[in-house]
Coordinates of C-alpha atoms in Angstrom, one line a residue:
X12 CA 2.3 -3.5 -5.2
X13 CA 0.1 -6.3 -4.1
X14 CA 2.7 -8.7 -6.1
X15 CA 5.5 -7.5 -5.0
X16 CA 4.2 -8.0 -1.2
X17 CA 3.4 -11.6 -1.5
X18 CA 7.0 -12.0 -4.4
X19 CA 8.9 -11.1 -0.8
X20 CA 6.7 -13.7 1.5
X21 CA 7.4 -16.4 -1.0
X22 CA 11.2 -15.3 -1.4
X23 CA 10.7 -15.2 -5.5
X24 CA 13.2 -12.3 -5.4
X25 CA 13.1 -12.2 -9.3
X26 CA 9.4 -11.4 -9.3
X27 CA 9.9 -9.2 -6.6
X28 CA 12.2 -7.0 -8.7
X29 CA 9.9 -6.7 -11.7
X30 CA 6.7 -5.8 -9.6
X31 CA 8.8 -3.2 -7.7
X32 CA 10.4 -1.6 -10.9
X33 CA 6.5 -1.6 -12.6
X34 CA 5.5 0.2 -9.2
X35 CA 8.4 2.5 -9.5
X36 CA 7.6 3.5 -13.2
X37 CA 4.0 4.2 -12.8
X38 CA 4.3 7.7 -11.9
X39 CA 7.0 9.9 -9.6
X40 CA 6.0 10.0 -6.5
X41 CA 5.4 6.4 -6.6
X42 CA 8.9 5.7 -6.9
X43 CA 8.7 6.6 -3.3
X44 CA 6.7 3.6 -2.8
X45 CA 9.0 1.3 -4.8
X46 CA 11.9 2.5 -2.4
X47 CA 9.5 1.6 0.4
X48 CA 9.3 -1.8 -0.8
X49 CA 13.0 -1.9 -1.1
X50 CA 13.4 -1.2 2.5
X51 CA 11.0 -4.0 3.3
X52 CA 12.5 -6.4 1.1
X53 CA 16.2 -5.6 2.9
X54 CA 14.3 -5.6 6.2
X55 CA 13.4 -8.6 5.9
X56 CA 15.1 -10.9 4.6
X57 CA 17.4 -9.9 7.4
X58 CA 14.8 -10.5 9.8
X59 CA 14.3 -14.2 8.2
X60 CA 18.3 -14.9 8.6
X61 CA 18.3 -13.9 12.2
X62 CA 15.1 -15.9 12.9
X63 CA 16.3 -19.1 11.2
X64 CA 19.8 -18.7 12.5
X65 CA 18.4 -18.7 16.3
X66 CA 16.6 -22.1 14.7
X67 CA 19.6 -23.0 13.5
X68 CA 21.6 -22.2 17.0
X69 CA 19.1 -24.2 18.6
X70 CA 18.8 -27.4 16.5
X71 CA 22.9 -27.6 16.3
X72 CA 22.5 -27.3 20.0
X73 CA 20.6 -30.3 20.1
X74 CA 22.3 -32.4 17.9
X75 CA 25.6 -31.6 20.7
X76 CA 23.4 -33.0 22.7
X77 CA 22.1 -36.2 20.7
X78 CA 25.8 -37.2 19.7
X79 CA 26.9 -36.4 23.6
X80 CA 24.2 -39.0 24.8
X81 CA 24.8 -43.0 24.2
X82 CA 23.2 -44.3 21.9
X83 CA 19.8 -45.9 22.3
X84 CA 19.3 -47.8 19.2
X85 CA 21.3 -48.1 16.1
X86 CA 18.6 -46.8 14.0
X87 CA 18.5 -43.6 16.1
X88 CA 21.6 -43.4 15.7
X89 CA 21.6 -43.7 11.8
X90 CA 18.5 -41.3 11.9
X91 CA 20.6 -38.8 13.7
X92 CA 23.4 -38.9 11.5
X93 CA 21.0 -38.4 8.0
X94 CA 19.5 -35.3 9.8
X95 CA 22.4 -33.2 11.2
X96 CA 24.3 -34.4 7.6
X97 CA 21.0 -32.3 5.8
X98 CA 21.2 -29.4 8.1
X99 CA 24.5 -27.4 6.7
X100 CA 23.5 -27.6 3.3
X101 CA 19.7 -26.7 3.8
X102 CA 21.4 -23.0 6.3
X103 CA 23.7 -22.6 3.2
X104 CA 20.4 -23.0 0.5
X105 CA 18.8 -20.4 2.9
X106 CA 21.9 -18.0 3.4
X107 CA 22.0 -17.5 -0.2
X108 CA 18.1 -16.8 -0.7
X109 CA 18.6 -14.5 1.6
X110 CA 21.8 -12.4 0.6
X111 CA 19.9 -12.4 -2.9
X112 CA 17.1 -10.9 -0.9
X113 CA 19.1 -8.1 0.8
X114 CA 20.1 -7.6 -2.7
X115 CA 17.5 -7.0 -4.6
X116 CA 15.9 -4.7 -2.3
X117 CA 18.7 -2.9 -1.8
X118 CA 19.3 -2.4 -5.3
X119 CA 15.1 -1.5 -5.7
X120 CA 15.6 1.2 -2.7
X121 CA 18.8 3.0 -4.5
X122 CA 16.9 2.4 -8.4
X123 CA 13.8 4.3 -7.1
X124 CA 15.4 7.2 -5.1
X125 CA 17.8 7.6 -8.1
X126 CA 14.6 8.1 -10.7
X127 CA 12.2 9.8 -8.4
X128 CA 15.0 12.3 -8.3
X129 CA 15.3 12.5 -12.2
X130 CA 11.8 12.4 -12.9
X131 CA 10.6 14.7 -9.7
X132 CA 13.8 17.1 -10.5
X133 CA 15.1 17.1 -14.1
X134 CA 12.3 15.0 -16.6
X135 CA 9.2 17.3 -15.4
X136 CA 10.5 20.5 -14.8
X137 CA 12.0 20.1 -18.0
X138 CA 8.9 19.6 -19.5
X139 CA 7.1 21.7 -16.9
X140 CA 8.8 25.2 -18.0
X141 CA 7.1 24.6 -21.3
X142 CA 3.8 24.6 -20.8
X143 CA 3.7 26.5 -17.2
X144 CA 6.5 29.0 -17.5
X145 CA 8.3 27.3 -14.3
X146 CA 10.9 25.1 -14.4
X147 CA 9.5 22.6 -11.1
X148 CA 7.0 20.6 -10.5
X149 CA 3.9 22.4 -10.2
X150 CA 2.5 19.9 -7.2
X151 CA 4.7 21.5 -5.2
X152 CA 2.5 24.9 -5.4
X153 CA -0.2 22.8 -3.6
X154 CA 0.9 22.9 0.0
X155 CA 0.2 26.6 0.8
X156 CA 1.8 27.4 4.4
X157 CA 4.0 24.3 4.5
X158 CA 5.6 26.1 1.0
X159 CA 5.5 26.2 -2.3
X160 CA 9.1 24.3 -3.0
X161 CA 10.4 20.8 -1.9
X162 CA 12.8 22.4 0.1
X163 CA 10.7 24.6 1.7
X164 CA 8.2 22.0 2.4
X165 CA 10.6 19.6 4.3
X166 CA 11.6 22.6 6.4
X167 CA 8.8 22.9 7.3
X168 CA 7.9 19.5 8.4
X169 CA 11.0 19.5 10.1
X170 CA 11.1 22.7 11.9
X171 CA 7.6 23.6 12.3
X172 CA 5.7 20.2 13.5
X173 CA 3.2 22.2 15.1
X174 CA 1.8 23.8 12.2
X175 CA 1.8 20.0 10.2
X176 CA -0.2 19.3 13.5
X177 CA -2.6 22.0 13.0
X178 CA -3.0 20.9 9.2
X179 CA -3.3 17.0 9.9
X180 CA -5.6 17.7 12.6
X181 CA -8.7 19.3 10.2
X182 CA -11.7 17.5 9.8
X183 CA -11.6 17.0 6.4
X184 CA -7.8 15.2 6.6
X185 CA -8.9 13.3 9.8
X186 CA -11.8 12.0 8.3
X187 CA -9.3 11.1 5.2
X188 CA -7.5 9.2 7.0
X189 CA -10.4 7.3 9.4
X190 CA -12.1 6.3 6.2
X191 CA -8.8 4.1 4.6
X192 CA -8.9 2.6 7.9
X193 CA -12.5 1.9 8.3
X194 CA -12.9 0.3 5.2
X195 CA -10.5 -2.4 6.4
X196 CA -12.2 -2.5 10.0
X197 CA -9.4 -0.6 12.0
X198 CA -6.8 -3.8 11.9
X199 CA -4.1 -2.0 9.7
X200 CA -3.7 -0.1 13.1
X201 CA -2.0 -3.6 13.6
X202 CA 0.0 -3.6 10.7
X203 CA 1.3 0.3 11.2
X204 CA 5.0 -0.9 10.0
X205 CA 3.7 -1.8 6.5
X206 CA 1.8 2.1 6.9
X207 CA 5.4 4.1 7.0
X208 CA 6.2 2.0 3.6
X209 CA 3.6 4.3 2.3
X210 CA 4.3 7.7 4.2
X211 CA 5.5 9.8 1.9
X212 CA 2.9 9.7 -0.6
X213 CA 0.4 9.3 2.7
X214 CA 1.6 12.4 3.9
X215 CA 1.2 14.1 0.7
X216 CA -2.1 13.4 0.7
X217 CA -3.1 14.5 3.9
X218 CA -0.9 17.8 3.8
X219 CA -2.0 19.0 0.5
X220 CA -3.8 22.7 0.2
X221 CA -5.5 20.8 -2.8
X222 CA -9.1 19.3 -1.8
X223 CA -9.1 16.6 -4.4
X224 CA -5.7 14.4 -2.6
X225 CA -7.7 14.3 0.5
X226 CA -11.3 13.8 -0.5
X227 CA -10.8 9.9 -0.9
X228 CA -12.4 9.5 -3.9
X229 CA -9.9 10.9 -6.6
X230 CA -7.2 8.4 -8.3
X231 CA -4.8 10.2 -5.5
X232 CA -6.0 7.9 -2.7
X233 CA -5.6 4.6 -4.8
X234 CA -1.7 3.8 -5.1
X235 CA -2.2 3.8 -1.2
X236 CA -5.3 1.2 -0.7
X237 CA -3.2 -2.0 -1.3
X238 CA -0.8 -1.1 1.5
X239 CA -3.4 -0.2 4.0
X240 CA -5.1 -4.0 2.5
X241 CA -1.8 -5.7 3.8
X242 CA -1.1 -4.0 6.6
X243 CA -4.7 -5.1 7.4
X244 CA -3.7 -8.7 6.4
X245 CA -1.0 -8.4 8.8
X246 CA -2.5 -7.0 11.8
X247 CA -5.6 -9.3 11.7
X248 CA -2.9 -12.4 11.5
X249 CA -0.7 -10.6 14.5
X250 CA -4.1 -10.4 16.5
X251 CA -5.5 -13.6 15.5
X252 CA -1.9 -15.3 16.9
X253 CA -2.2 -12.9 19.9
X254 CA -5.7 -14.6 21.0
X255 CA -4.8 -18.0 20.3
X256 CA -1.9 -17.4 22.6
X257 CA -3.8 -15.8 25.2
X258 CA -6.5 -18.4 25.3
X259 CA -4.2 -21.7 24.3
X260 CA -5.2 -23.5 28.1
X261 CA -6.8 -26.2 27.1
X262 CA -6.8 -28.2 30.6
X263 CA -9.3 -30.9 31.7
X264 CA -9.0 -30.0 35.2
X265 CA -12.5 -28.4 35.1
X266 CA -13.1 -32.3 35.4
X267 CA -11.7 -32.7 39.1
X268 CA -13.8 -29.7 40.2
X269 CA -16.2 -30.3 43.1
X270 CA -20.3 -30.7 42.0
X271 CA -21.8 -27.8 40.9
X272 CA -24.5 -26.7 38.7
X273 CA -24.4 -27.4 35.2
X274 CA -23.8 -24.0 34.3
X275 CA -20.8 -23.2 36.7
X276 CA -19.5 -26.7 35.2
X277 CA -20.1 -25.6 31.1
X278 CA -18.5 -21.6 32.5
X279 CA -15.3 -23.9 33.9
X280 CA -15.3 -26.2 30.8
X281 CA -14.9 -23.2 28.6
X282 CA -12.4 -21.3 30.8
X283 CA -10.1 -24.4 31.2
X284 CA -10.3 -25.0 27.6
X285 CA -10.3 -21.8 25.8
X286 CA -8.6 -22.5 22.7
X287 CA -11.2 -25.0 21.7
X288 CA -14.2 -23.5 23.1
X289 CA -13.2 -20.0 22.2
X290 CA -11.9 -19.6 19.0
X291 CA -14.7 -20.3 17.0
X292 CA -16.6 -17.4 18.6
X293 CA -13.7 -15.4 18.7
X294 CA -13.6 -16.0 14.6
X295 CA -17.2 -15.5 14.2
X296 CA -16.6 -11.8 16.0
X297 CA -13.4 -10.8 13.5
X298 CA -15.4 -11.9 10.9
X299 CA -18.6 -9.8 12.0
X300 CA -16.6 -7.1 12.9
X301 CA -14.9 -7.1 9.3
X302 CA -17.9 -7.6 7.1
X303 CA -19.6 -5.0 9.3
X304 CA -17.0 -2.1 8.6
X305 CA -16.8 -3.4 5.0
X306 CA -20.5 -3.3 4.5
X307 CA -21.2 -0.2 6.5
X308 CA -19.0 1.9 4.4
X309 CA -19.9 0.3 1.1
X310 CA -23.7 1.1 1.8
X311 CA -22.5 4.9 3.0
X312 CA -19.8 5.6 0.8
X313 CA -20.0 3.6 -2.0
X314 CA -20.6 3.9 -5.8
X315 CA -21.8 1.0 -6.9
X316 CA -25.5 -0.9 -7.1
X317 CA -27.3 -1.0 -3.9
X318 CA -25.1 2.1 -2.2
X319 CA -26.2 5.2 -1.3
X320 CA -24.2 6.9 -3.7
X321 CA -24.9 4.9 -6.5
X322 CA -25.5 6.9 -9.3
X323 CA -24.5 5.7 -12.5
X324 CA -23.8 8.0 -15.8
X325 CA -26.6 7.3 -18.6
X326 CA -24.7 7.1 -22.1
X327 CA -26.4 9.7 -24.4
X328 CA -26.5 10.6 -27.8
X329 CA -23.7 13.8 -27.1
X330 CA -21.6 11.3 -25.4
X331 CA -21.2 9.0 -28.3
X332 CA -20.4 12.0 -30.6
X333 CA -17.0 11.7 -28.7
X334 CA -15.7 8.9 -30.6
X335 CA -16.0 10.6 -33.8
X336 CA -14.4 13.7 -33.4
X337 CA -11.2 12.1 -31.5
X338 CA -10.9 10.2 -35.0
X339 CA -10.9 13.4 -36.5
X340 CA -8.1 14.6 -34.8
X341 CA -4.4 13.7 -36.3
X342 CA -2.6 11.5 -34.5
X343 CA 1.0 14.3 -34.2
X344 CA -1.4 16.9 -33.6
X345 CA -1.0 19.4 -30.4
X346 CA -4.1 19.2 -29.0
X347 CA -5.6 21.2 -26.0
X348 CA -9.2 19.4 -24.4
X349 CA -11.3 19.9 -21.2
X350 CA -10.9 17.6 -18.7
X351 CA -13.7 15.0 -19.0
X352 CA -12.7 14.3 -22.5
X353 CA -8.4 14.6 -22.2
X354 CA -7.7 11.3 -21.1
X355 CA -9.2 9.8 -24.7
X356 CA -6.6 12.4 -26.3
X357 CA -3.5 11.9 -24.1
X358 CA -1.8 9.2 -26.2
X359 CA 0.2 12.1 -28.2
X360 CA 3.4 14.1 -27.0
X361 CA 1.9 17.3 -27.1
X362 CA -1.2 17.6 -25.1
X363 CA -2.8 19.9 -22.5
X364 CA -6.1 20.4 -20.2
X365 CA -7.9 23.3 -22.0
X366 CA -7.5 26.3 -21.7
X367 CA -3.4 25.2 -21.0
X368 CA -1.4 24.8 -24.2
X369 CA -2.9 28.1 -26.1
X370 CA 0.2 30.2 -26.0
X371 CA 2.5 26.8 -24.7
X372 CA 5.8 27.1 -26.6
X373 CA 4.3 24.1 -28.9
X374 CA 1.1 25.8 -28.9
X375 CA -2.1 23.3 -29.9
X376 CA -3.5 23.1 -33.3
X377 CA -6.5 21.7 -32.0
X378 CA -9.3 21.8 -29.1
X379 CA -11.5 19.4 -28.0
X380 CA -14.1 20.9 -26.0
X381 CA -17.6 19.0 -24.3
X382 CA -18.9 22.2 -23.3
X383 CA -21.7 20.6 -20.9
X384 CA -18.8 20.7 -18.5
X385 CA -16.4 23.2 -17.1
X386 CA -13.9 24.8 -19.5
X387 CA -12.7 27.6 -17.3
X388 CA -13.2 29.7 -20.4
X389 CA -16.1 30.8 -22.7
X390 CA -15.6 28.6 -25.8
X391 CA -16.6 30.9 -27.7
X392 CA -14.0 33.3 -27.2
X393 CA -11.6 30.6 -28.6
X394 CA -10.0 31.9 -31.6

């Protein structure tokens, strides 16, 4: 995602494609995301053609002007004619960088709608009626009163906003959604257009009856981090050219003012020229302020050394007997395995999260049980 962000700043439209159709593939509902990218892309390169064409207005506007006025020198003259010769050809380079761009987003936008479709409506419920008994996607059962279909679930966000109010507006999901903005110190609140890229998967999250896509810490939370990132990268630079604006007076008139005290004289020094006198403690502050929100949650939050939820796992003797029993199991088998241990089995086409996949249609020849840990059912009444 990350690449496919900085593919569009640098106009490398070919590596722009690639990241996005990686993004698209990953799972899904993040083809949703790859479409949002492909509406960014389209956006803009737009954007860029309408910028540079008002440059473009502009510096053919001067050049009227430069071949209306009499010459002042024959090497002016020259100089002019070498620049406004360059300028057509360097709008036409850009026109078709841009057209390419429009393109390739476009064609990313319609590629992911198309396969979120198929995979979301044909590939898993396909799949899904095998092992579950019903022919949908079973993480549409997680959204309780919104409804347990995607139809019934965008009716309700369309017709019923009040109750999506009522469900956004719970501790848990607000405090969701404050700590992805926290952790990049509030400025993707400047950045909110790059947010909606990732709405749908956003609102997933914070809409769900399931705990786990709103907790923060499950894998659910992490295909939205790198747009929250940029959109931070975006609003820190869209502030940053804000105060330069506001505070670009630089002005030596403090110099003409009558005798004062050397404080009053050091206040109007700094006030006639801001930009220089400023900046450097206005930098200082962003960067304070961002290390401090950074810092702050890593030390509350955080899992790793010298965080208060830093707890790593010791590596026992019954966790290296894992490795030897996966080697045991063939590698066509059906297997069935509790969830700490099913991600070392899922490289096979048949397998399922114990106790799933006992009376599946391909039913599992094996299990693979660590039964320190939940397994929703007594291993020992497995037959």
């Amino acid at each position: 995602i990350l690449w496919a962000f900085w593919a569009v700043d640098a106009r490398r439209w070919g590596q722009f494609v690639v990241a996005a159709l990686l993004t698209a593939l990953v799972k899904e509902e993040i083809a949703l995301l790859a479409a949002g990218l492909g509406a960014w892309t389209v956006w803009r390169a737009w954007w860029d053609a309408r910028e540079e064409g008002r440059q473009w207005a502009t510096v053919n506007g001067q050049r009227s002007m430069v071949n209306a006025a009499p010459p002042s020198s024959t090497i002016s003259n020259q100089q002019s004619i070498i620049n406004n010769s360059a300028l057509p050809d360097f709008q036409q380079a850009l026109s078709r960088s841009q057209k390419l761009g429009i393109l390739s987003g476009a064609a990313i936008l319609l590629f992911s709608l198309v396969w979120f479709y198929v995979a979301t409506f044909v590939i898993v419920p396909a799949n899904s009626a095998q092992v579950y008994g019903v022919a949908e996607s079973t993480y549409f059962q997680r959204y309780g009163a919104l409804g347990d279909s995607s139809t019934d679930i965008l009716k309700s966000i369309v017709t019923r906003p009040d109750l999506v109010w009522q469900i956004a507006r719970e501790p848990a999901r607000v405090a969701y959604l404050a700590g992805l903005l926290a952790i990049f110190a509030w400025f993707p609140l400047l950045g909110a257009e790059i947010l909606l890229l990732a709405l749908p998967v956003l609102l997933a999250n914070l809409l769900s009856a399931y705990p786990a896509q709103y907790f923060g810490e499950f894998h659910y939370s992490a295909p939205l981090v790198p747009y929250f990132a940029v959109a931070a990268a975006y609003g820190l630079g869209r502030l940053w050219r804000f105060l330069a604006r506001r505070l670009d007076r630089a002005s030596p008139a403090y110099q003409h003012l009558p005798a004062a005290g050397a404080g009053t004289m050091a206040a109007a020094a700094m006030a006639q020229n801001a930009r220089t006198a400023i900046m450097p403690l206005v930098s200082a502050g962003l960067v304070v302020w961002t290390l401090a929100w950074a810092g702050s949650n890593y030390l509350l939050h955080g899992r790793g050394p010298l965080a208060g939820r830093f707890d790593p796992t010791p590596i026992t003797a019954h966790h290296r007997l894992l490795e030897r029993f996966v080697a045991q199991l063939p590698a066509d088998a059906a297997v069935t395995a509790t969830a700490a241990v099913h991600p070392h089995v899922s490289h096979r086409r048949y397998v399922y999260q114990f106790p799933l996949g006992l009376d599946a249609p391909v039913p599992a020849d094996w299990a693979l049980l660590d039964v320190t840990t939940n397994t929703d059912m007594a291993p020992g009444d497995l037959k």
